[in-house]
Short mmCIF file of C-alpha atoms and ligand atoms in Angstrom, two decimals:
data_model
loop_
_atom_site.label_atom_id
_atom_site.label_comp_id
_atom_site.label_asym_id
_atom_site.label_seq_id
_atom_site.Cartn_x
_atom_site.Cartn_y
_atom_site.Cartn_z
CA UNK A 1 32.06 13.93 5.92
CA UNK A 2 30.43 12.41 2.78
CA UNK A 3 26.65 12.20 2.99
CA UNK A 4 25.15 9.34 0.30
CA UNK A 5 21.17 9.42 0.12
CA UNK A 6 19.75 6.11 -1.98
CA UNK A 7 17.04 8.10 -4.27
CA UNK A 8 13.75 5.92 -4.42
CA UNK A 9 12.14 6.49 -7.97
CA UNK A 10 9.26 5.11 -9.47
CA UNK A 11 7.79 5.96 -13.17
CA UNK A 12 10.89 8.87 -14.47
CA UNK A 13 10.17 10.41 -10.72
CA UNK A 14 12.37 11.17 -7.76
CA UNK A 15 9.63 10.27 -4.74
CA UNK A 16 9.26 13.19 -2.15
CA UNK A 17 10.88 11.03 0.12
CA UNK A 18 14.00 11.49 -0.96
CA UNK A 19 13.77 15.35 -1.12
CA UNK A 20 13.11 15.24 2.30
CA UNK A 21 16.36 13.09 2.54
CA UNK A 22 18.60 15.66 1.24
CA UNK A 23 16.93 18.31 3.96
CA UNK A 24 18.24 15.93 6.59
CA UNK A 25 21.68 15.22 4.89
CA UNK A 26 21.63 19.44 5.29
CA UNK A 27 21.66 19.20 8.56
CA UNK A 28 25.01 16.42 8.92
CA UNK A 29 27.17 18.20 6.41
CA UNK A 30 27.63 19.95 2.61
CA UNK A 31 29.45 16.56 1.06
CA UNK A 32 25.84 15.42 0.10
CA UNK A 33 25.51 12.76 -2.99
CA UNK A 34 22.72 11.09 -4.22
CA UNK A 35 22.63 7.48 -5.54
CA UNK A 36 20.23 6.37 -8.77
CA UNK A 37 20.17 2.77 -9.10
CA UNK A 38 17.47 1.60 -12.00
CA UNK A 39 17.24 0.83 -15.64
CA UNK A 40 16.88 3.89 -17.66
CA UNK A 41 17.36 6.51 -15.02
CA UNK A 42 19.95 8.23 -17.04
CA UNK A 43 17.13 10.81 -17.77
CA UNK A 44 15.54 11.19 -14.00
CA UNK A 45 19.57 11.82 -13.42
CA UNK A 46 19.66 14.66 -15.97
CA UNK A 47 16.18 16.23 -13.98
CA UNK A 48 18.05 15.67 -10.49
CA UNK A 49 21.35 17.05 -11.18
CA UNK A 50 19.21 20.85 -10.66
CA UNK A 51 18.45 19.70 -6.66
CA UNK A 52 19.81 22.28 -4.32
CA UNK A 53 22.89 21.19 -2.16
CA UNK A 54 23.80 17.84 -4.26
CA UNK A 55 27.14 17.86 -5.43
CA UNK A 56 27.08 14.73 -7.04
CA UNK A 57 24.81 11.90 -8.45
CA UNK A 58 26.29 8.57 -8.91
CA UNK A 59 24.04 6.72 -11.33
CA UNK A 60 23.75 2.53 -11.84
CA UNK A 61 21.80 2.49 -14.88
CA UNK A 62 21.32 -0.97 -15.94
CA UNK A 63 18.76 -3.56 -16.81
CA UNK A 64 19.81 -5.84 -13.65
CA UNK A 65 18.23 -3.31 -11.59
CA UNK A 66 15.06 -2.71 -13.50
CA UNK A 67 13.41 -3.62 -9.88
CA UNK A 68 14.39 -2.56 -6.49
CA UNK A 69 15.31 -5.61 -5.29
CA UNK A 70 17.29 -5.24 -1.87
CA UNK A 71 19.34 -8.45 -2.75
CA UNK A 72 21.16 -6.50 -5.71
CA UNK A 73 20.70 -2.80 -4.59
CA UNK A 74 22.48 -3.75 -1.12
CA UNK A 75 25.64 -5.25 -2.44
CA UNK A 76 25.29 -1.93 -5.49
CA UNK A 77 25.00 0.22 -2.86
CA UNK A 78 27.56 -0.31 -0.43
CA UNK A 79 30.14 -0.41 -3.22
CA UNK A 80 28.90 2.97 -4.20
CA UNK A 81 28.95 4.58 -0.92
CA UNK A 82 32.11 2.58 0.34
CA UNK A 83 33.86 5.49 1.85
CA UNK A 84 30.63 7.25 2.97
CA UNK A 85 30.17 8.67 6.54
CA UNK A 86 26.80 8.58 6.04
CA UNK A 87 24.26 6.87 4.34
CA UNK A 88 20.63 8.35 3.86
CA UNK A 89 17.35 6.48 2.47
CA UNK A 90 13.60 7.23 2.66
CA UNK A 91 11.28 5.18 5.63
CA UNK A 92 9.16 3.86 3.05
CA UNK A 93 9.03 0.56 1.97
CA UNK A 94 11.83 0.96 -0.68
CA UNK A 95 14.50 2.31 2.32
CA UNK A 96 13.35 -0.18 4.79
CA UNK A 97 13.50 -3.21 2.38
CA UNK A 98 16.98 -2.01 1.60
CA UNK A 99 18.76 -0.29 4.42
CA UNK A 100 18.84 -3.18 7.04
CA UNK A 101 20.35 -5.29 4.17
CA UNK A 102 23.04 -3.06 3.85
CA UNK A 103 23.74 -2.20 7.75
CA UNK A 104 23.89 -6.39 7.83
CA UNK A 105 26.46 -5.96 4.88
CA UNK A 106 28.69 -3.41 6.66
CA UNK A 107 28.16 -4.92 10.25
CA UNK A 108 26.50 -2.03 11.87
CA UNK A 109 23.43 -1.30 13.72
CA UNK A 110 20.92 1.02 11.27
CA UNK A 111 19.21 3.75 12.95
CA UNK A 112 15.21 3.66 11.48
CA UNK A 113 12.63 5.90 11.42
CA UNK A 114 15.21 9.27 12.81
CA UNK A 115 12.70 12.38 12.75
CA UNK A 116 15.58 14.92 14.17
CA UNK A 117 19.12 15.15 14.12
CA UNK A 118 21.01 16.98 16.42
CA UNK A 119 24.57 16.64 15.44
CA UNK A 120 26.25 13.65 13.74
CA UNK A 121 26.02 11.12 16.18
CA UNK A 122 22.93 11.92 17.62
CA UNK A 123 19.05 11.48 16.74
CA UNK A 124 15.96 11.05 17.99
CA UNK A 125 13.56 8.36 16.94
CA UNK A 126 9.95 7.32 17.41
CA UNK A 127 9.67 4.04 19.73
CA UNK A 128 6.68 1.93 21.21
CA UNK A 129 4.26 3.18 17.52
CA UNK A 130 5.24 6.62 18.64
CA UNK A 131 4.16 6.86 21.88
CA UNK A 132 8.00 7.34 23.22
CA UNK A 133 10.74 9.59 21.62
CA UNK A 134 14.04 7.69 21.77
CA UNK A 135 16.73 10.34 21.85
CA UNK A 136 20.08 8.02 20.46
CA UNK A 137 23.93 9.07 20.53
CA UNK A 138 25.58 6.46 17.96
CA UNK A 139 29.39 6.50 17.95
CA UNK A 140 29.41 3.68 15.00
CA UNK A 141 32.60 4.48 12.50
CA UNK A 142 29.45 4.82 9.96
CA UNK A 143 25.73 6.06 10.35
CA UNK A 144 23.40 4.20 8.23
CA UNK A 145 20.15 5.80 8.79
CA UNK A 146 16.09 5.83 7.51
CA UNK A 147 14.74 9.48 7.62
CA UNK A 148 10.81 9.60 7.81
CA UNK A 149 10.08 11.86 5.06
CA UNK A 150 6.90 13.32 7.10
CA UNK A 151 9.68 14.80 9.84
CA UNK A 152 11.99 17.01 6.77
CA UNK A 153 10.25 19.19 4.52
CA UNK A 154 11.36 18.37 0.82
CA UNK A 155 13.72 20.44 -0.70
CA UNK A 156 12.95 22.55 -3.53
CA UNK A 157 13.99 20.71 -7.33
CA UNK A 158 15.47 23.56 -9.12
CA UNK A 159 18.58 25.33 -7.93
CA UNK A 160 21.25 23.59 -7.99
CA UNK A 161 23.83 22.11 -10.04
CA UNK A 162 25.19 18.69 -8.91
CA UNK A 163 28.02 16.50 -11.40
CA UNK A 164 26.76 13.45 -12.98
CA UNK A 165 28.72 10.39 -12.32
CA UNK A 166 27.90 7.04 -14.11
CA UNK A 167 29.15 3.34 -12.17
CA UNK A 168 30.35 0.59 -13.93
CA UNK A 169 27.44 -1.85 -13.17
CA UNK A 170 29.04 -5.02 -10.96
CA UNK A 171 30.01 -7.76 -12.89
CA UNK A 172 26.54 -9.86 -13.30
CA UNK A 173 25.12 -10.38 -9.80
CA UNK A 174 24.45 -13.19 -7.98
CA UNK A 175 20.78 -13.07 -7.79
CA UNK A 176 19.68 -14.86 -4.44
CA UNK A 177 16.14 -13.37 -5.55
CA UNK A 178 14.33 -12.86 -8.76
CA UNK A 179 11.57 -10.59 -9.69
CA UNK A 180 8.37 -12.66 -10.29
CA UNK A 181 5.71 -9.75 -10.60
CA UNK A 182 4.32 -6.61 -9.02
CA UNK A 183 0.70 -5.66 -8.22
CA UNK A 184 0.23 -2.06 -8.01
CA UNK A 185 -2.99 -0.42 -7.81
CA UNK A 186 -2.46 3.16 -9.77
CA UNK A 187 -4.66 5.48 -8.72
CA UNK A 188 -5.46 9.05 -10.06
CA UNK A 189 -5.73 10.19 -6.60
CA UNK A 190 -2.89 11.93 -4.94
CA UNK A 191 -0.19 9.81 -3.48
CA UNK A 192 -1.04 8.82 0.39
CA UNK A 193 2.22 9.93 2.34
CA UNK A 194 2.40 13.08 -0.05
CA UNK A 195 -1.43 14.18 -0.07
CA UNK A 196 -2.12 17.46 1.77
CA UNK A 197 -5.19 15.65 2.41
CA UNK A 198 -6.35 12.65 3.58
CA UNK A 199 -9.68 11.00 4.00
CA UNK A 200 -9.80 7.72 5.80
CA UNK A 201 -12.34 5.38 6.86
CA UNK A 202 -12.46 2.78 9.36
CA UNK A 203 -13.92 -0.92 10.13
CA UNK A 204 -17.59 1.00 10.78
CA UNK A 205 -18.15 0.92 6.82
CA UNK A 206 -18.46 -2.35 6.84
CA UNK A 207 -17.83 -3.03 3.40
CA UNK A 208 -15.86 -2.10 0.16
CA UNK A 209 -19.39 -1.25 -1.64
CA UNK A 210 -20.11 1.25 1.43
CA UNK A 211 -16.14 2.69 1.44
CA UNK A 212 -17.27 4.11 -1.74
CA UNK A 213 -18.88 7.13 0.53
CA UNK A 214 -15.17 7.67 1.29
CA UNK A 215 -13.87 7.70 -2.10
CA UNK A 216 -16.64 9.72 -3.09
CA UNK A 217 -15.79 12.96 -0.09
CA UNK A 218 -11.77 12.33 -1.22
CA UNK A 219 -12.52 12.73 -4.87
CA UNK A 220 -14.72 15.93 -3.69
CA UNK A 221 -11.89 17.05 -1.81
CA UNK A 222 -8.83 16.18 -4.24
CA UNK A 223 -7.48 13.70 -1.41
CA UNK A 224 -6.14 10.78 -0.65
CA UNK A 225 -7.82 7.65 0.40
CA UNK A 226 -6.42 6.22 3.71
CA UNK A 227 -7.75 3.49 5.86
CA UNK A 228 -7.28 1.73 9.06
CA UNK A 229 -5.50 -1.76 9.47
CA UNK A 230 -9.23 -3.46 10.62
CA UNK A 231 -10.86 -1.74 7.37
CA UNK A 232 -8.04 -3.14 5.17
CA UNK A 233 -7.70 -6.34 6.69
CA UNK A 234 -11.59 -7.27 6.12
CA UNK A 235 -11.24 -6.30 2.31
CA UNK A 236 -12.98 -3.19 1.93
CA UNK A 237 -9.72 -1.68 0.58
CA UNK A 238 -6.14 -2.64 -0.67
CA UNK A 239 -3.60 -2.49 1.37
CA UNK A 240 -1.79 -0.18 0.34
CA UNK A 241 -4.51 2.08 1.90
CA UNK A 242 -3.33 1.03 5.35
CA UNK A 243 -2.46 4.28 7.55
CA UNK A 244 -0.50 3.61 10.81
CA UNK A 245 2.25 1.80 12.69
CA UNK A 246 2.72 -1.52 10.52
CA UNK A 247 1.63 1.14 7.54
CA UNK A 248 2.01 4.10 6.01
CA UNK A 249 3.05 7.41 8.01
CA UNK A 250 1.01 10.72 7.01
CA UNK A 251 1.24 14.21 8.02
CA UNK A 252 -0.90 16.16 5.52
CA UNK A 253 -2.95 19.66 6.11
CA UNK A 254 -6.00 17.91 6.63
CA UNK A 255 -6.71 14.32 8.15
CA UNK A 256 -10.36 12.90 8.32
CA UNK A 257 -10.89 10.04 10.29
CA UNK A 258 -14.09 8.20 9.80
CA UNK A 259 -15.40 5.85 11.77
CA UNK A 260 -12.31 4.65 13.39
CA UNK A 261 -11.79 4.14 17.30
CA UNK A 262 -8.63 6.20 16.69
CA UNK A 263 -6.08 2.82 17.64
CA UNK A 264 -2.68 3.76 19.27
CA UNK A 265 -1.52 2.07 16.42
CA UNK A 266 -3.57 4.14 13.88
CA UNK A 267 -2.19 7.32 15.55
CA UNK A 268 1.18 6.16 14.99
CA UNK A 269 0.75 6.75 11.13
CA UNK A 270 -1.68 9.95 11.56
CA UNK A 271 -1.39 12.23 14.59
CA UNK A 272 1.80 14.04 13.18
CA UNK A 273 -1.29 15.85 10.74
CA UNK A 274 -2.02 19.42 10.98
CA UNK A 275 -5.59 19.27 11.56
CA UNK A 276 -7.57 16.00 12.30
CA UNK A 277 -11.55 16.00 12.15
CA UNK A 278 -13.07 12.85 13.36
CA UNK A 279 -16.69 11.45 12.72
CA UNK A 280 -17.81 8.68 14.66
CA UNK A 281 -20.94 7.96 16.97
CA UNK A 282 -19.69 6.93 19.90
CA UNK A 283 -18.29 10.38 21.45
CA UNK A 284 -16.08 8.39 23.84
CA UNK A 285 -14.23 7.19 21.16
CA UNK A 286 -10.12 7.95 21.82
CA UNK A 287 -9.94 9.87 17.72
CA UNK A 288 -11.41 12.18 20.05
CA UNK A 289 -8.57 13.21 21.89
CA UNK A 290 -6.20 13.93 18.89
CA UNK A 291 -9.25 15.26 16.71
CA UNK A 292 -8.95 18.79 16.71
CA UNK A 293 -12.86 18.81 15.03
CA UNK A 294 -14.89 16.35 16.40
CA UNK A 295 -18.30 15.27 15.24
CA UNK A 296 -20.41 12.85 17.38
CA UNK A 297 -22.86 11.23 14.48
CA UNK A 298 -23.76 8.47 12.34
CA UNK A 299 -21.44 8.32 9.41
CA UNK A 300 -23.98 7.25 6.97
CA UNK A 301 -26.21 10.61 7.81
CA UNK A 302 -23.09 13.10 8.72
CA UNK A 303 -20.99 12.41 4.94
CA UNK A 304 -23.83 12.23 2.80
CA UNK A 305 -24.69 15.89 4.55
CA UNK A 306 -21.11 16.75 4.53
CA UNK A 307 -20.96 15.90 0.31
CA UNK A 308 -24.05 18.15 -0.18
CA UNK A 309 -22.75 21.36 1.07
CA UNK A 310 -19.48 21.02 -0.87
P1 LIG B 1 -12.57 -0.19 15.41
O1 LIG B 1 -11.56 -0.06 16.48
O2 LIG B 1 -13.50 -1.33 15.45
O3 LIG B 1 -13.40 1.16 15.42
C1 LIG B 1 -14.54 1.39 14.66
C2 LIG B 1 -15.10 2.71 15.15
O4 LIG B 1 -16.20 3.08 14.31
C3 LIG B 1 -15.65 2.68 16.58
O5 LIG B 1 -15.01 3.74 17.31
C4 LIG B 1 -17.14 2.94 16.44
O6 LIG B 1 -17.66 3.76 17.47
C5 LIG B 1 -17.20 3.66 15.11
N1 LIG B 1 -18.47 3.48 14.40
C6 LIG B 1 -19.18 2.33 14.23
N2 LIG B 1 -20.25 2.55 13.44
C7 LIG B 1 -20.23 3.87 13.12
C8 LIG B 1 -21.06 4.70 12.34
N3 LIG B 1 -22.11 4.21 11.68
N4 LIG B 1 -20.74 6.01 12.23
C9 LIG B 1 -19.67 6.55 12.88
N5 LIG B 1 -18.84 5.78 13.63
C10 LIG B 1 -19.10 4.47 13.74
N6 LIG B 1 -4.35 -0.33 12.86
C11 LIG B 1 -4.21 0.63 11.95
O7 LIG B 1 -5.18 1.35 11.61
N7 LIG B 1 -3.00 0.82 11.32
C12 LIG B 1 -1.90 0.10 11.62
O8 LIG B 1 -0.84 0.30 11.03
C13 LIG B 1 -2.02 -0.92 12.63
N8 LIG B 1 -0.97 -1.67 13.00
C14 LIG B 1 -1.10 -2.58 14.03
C15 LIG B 1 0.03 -3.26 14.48
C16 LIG B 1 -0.11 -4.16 15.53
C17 LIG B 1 1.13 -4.88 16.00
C18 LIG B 1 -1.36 -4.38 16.11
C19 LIG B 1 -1.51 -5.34 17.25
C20 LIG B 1 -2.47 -3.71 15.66
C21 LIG B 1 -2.37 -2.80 14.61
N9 LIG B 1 -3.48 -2.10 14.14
C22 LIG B 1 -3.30 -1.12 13.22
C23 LIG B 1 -4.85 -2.44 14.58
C24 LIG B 1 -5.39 -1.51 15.62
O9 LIG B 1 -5.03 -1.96 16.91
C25 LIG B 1 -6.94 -1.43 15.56
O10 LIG B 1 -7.46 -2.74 15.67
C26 LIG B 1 -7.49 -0.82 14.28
O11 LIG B 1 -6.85 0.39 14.00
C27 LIG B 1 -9.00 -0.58 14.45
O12 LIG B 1 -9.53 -0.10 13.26
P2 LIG B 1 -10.87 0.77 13.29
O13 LIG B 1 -10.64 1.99 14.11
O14 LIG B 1 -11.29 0.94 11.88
O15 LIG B 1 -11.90 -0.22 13.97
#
């Protein structure tokens, strides 16, 4: 039973999502391969090839694919990982741009967002922004799956010993879409879904000059910024800050949420945390019930107080 992860890179890196991949692909079999599409990955192949349990690491290196662009990496893809039983990507944006593409390619139904696997046809699956576990027996010939990284602990990157195998890039693509431009804020903060902590702030800052008091307790704290769909939406932060159910899904050490109801949506990125503190002033506020430290208080007064004695 062949087991085909699609690696998501950026910058020379393998992202911890796909570490967290190959834990899954563990748990469905030992035939486990990893696929680098990109221009110039030859040398993030040479750094992979030590991951534990990979046998093999089929590598598109060419400049066609200098972006991931699901239009090209689809069709790449499911030439690669014809014969596959399964196929494995991240639940970030890179697997989810690409995944359904493929599933569409090989007419079957893609499972998303599987958090356990309990033997090769079944899974279990958030539903309803997490608020429902959807336990789902698939008998398709082929299971073409996202793995939420937050649900598999990454696999060590030393270890092992897998064979490098380069692909003969398709003969020139038909390009049905065309890279114009990225914008990408780079941050020196940790990454969001990888930070062991994360400090977010809500709609109660009320602006992008006042989320600086955010900022200010991450950077104290070595975090991540996060920040709720209403805070992102009116501008106080990019967003790529956005933590939740139409955004990005966290489960570090250590999750502040400041002044943030505490949405059912929200939760859906958040409540898988270790510990949650919430700050907010209205004490009926529902980040209460998944905060295991809770502080009833003005913002404004409690972080300023909370920056001094740090
Ligand atoms: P509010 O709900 O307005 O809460 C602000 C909180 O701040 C209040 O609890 C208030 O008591 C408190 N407060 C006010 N002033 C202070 C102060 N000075 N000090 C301390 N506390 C104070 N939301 C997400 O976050 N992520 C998502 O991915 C997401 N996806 C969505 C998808 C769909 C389909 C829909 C319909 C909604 C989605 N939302 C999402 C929006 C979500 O429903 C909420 O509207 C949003 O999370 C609210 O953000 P908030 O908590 O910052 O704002």
């Amino acid at each position: 039973m062949s087991i085909f992860i699609l690696g998501e890179h950026e910058d020379g890196q393998l992202k911890s999502g796909t570490l967290s991949c190959v834990t899954a692909a563990q748990q469905l079999g030992e035939d486990i391969h990893l696929v680098l599409i990109g221009s110039g990955v030859s040398a993030l192949s040479e750094q992979s090839k030590s991951l534990p349990h990979v046998k093999k690491i089929h590598v598109l290196d060419h400049a066609d694919y200098a972006q991931p662009i699901a239009e090209l990496v689809a069709p790449a893809l499911a030439a690669i990982a014809a014969d596959a039983q399964f196929i494995l990507a991240p639940a970030s944006t890179f697997g989810k741009n690409i995944l359904p593409r493929l599933a569409a390619t090989f007419d079957i139904q893609p499972l998303s967002d599987v958090i356990a696997i309990h033997g090769p046809t079944e899974f279990t699956r958030p539903i309803y922004a997490g608020n429902a576990l959807q336990r789902v027996k698939s008998e398709q010939k082929r299971q073409l799956m996202t793995i939420r990284p937050t649900a598999f602990a990454p696999v060590a990157t030393s270890g092992g010993s897998a064979e490098i195998v380069a692909v003969t890039p398709p003969a020139a693509p038909a390009r049905p879409a065309k890279f114009v431009n990225i914008e990408q804020v780079k941050s020196a903060r940790p990454e969001l879904t990888s930070a062991r902590i994360v400090v977010s702030g809500g709609r109660a800052l009320g602006s992008a000059e006042n989320f600086k008091i955010i900022e200010a307790l991450a950077d104290k704290l070595g975090a991540a910024v996060g920040a709720s769909r209403a805070a992102v939406d009116a501008g106080y932060v990019p967003n790529d800050y956005q933590v939740g159910q139409t955004g990005k899904i966290v489960a570090p050490d250590l999750y502040m949420a400041i002044g943030m109801s505490g949405a059912i949506q929200h939760l859906a990125g958040m409540s898988g945390s270790q510990v949650i503190v919430a700050i907010n002033k209205d004490p009926d506020a529902p980040i209460f019930q998944v905060a295991d430290y809770g502080l009833v208080a003005d913002l404004f007064e409690a972080v300023p107080e909370l920056m001094k004695t740090l």
